[in-house]
Amino acid sequence: MNVVAVQDVSKTFGAGHTAVTAVDHVSLNVDAGDIVLIMGPSGSGKTTLLSMIGTLMSPTTGRILISGQDTSTLAPAQLSRLRLQEFGFVFQTFNLLSALTAEENVMMPLITAGVPRKEARAKARTALEQLQLGHRLRNLPRDLSGGEKQRVAIARSLANDPRLILADEPTANLDAKTGQDVTLLLCETACRENRAVIIVSHDQRLRTAAKRVITIEDGRLTAEEAGDHNLNCRMHPESVQS
């Protein structure tokens, strides 16, 4: 099932002689169960592309379809609802609220989406237990290691059962082993649930999780190859989509 369709998308900042094209006529399809790693140097346009796929930024030209919906036709309130229902975001800076426990941080977007508190708590606990954090439910972010904070952020991205996980440099603030371990855990969990994952990174070690590796340079997709994909993706029967 096609989750993302990027159709001849460009993004230009500024105008006239000061205009800078960050993404240049990019087309890309991502299906359920795909794990796509987009790699490129700083300034290559990978984060801008991810932001447009996540509807955090609008393309200058072209269009992006999420589960068949043309995002350019949606009002701001509809885009907000789409993000809450369809996407899970993982950022390099964790973005955890310091006054909330791990469990409460995972519950927050669910409650915002209208999920009853009791159900939100159950979903949060399930997601944290999947990420091996069942013993950290009551801990504040200050009591967690960097790897644990990122796993809480991953649990938050999974808790609302999104079709698509978007991860922006998820290993950037972690040491090499921890960064690789938590990203592999994210991809394995998502893969078992038949979710699509798009990761932007410059970290070559993440190739071990990817099914597809795409290179972006100067805003253009320049190459695509198979990733190493050494994961256990045995799916739960209820996760298989027709």
mmCIF file of C-alpha atoms in Angstrom, residues 97-231:
data_model
loop_
_atom_site.group_PDB
_atom_site.id
_atom_site.type_symbol
_atom_site.label_atom_id
_atom_site.label_comp_id
_atom_site.label_asym_id
_atom_site.label_seq_id
_atom_site.Cartn_x
_atom_site.Cartn_y
_atom_site.Cartn_z
ATOM 1 C CA LEU A 97 8.762 17.982 28.352
ATOM 2 C CA SER A 98 10.957 18.153 31.450
ATOM 3 C CA ALA A 99 8.056 18.348 33.940
ATOM 4 C CA LEU A 100 6.348 15.196 32.610
ATOM 5 C CA THR A 101 7.266 11.573 33.246
ATOM 6 C CA ALA A 102 8.202 9.240 30.411
ATOM 7 C CA GLU A 103 4.674 7.848 30.437
ATOM 8 C CA GLU A 104 3.103 11.317 30.406
ATOM 9 C CA ASN A 105 5.331 12.458 27.533
ATOM 10 C CA VAL A 106 4.099 9.539 25.439
ATOM 11 C CA MET A 107 0.477 10.148 26.485
ATOM 12 C CA MET A 108 0.478 13.845 25.580
ATOM 13 C CA PRO A 109 0.001 13.642 21.765
ATOM 14 C CA LEU A 110 -2.629 10.934 22.229
ATOM 15 C CA ILE A 111 -4.661 13.132 24.564
ATOM 16 C CA THR A 112 -4.223 16.040 22.127
ATOM 17 C CA ALA A 113 -5.669 13.778 19.419
ATOM 18 C CA GLY A 114 -8.744 13.146 21.562
ATOM 19 C CA VAL A 115 -7.865 9.705 22.939
ATOM 20 C CA PRO A 116 -9.456 9.178 26.400
ATOM 21 C CA ARG A 117 -6.893 9.400 29.210
ATOM 22 C CA LYS A 118 -7.280 5.754 30.304
ATOM 23 C CA GLU A 119 -6.757 4.506 26.750
ATOM 24 C CA ALA A 120 -3.859 6.925 26.232
ATOM 25 C CA ARG A 121 -2.143 5.592 29.357
ATOM 26 C CA ALA A 122 -2.555 1.998 28.189
ATOM 27 C CA LYS A 123 -1.158 2.824 24.726
ATOM 28 C CA ALA A 124 1.758 4.730 26.263
ATOM 29 C CA ARG A 125 2.666 1.825 28.534
ATOM 30 C CA THR A 126 2.497 -0.653 25.661
ATOM 31 C CA ALA A 127 4.752 1.541 23.498
ATOM 32 C CA LEU A 128 7.276 2.062 26.309
ATOM 33 C CA GLU A 129 7.346 -1.650 27.086
ATOM 34 C CA GLN A 130 8.007 -2.383 23.393
ATOM 35 C CA LEU A 131 11.037 -0.122 23.678
ATOM 36 C CA GLN A 132 12.202 -1.884 26.884
ATOM 37 C CA LEU A 133 11.269 1.053 29.121
ATOM 38 C CA GLY A 134 8.523 -0.495 31.228
ATOM 39 C CA HIS A 135 10.634 0.168 34.330
ATOM 40 C CA ARG A 136 10.994 3.891 33.473
ATOM 41 C CA LEU A 137 7.315 4.908 33.294
ATOM 42 C CA ARG A 138 7.498 7.274 36.268
ATOM 43 C CA ASN A 139 10.903 8.768 35.560
ATOM 44 C CA LEU A 140 11.377 12.395 34.489
ATOM 45 C CA PRO A 141 13.636 13.131 31.491
ATOM 46 C CA ARG A 142 16.423 14.373 33.785
ATOM 47 C CA ASP A 143 16.664 10.855 35.241
ATOM 48 C CA LEU A 144 17.070 9.169 31.842
ATOM 49 C CA SER A 145 20.172 8.539 29.752
ATOM 50 C CA GLY A 146 20.416 9.915 26.223
ATOM 51 C CA GLY A 147 19.498 6.543 24.758
ATOM 52 C CA GLU A 148 16.516 6.216 27.088
ATOM 53 C CA LYS A 149 15.290 9.705 26.164
ATOM 54 C CA GLN A 150 15.427 8.819 22.488
ATOM 55 C CA ARG A 151 13.560 5.580 23.168
ATOM 56 C CA VAL A 152 10.845 7.576 24.964
ATOM 57 C CA ALA A 153 10.661 9.819 21.874
ATOM 58 C CA ILE A 154 10.366 6.718 19.681
ATOM 59 C CA ALA A 155 7.628 5.295 21.929
ATOM 60 C CA ARG A 156 5.789 8.609 21.587
ATOM 61 C CA SER A 157 6.041 8.350 17.790
ATOM 62 C CA LEU A 158 4.628 4.803 17.803
ATOM 63 C CA ALA A 159 1.873 5.198 20.392
ATOM 64 C CA ASN A 160 -0.781 6.608 18.050
ATOM 65 C CA ASP A 161 -0.372 3.688 15.591
ATOM 66 C CA PRO A 162 0.884 5.892 12.731
ATOM 67 C CA ARG A 163 1.206 4.682 9.163
ATOM 68 C CA LEU A 164 4.456 6.624 8.758
ATOM 69 C CA ILE A 165 7.447 7.326 11.036
ATOM 70 C CA LEU A 166 9.647 10.313 10.119
ATOM 71 C CA ALA A 167 13.042 10.471 11.832
ATOM 72 C CA ASP A 168 15.384 13.458 11.450
ATOM 73 C CA GLU A 169 19.005 12.579 12.348
ATOM 74 C CA PRO A 170 17.903 10.284 15.200
ATOM 75 C CA THR A 171 21.498 9.408 16.158
ATOM 76 C CA ALA A 172 22.860 12.977 16.208
ATOM 77 C CA ASN A 173 22.911 13.472 19.998
ATOM 78 C CA LEU A 174 23.850 9.918 20.929
ATOM 79 C CA ASP A 175 27.122 8.021 21.062
ATOM 80 C CA ALA A 176 27.767 5.708 18.117
ATOM 81 C CA LYS A 177 26.590 2.416 19.659
ATOM 82 C CA THR A 178 23.552 3.865 21.435
ATOM 83 C CA GLY A 179 22.495 5.757 18.308
ATOM 84 C CA GLN A 180 22.676 2.676 16.154
ATOM 85 C CA ASP A 181 20.930 0.491 18.755
ATOM 86 C CA VAL A 182 17.923 2.793 19.274
ATOM 87 C CA THR A 183 17.472 3.359 15.532
ATOM 88 C CA LEU A 184 17.562 -0.366 14.846
ATOM 89 C CA LEU A 185 14.994 -0.832 17.621
ATOM 90 C CA LEU A 186 12.754 1.823 16.046
ATOM 91 C CA CYS A 187 12.979 0.225 12.605
ATOM 92 C CA GLU A 188 12.447 -3.315 13.860
ATOM 93 C CA THR A 189 9.381 -2.307 15.879
ATOM 94 C CA ALA A 190 7.923 -0.337 12.962
ATOM 95 C CA CYS A 191 8.702 -3.099 10.485
ATOM 96 C CA ARG A 192 6.900 -5.706 12.571
ATOM 97 C CA GLU A 193 3.815 -3.481 12.529
ATOM 98 C CA ASN A 194 4.105 -2.898 8.743
ATOM 99 C CA ARG A 195 4.634 0.848 9.162
ATOM 100 C CA ALA A 196 6.611 2.953 6.710
ATOM 101 C CA VAL A 197 9.759 4.649 8.017
ATOM 102 C CA ILE A 198 11.733 7.493 6.456
ATOM 103 C CA ILE A 199 15.029 8.429 8.129
ATOM 104 C CA VAL A 200 17.292 11.274 7.085
ATOM 105 C CA SER A 201 20.853 10.938 8.310
ATOM 106 C CA HIS A 202 24.504 11.073 7.368
ATOM 107 C CA ASP A 203 25.226 8.000 9.547
ATOM 108 C CA GLN A 204 26.311 5.146 7.265
ATOM 109 C CA ARG A 205 25.758 2.568 10.017
ATOM 110 C CA LEU A 206 22.004 2.991 9.663
ATOM 111 C CA ARG A 207 22.177 1.175 6.331
ATOM 112 C CA THR A 208 21.839 -2.047 8.357
ATOM 113 C CA ALA A 209 18.207 -1.090 9.120
ATOM 114 C CA ALA A 210 17.175 0.220 5.707
ATOM 115 C CA LYS A 211 15.458 -1.579 2.860
ATOM 116 C CA ARG A 212 16.243 1.335 0.518
ATOM 117 C CA VAL A 213 19.079 3.877 0.665
ATOM 118 C CA ILE A 214 18.575 7.092 -1.314
ATOM 119 C CA THR A 215 21.245 9.718 -1.843
ATOM 120 C CA ILE A 216 20.353 13.408 -2.127
ATOM 121 C CA GLU A 217 22.791 16.045 -3.345
ATOM 122 C CA ASP A 218 22.047 19.716 -4.050
ATOM 123 C CA GLY A 219 18.338 19.034 -3.647
ATOM 124 C CA ARG A 220 18.168 16.206 -6.177
ATOM 125 C CA LEU A 221 17.875 12.459 -5.645
ATOM 126 C CA THR A 222 21.018 11.128 -7.308
ATOM 127 C CA ALA A 223 21.081 7.421 -6.461
ATOM 128 C CA GLU A 224 19.067 4.597 -4.918
ATOM 129 C CA GLU A 225 20.275 1.178 -3.787
ATOM 130 C CA ALA A 226 19.170 -1.648 -1.539
ATOM 131 C CA GLY A 227 20.021 -1.349 2.137
ATOM 132 C CA ASP A 228 21.441 -4.160 4.255
ATOM 133 C CA HIS A 229 18.185 -4.593 6.250
ATOM 134 C CA ASN A 230 19.351 -7.070 8.888
ATOM 135 C CA LEU A 231 16.156 -6.932 10.969
#
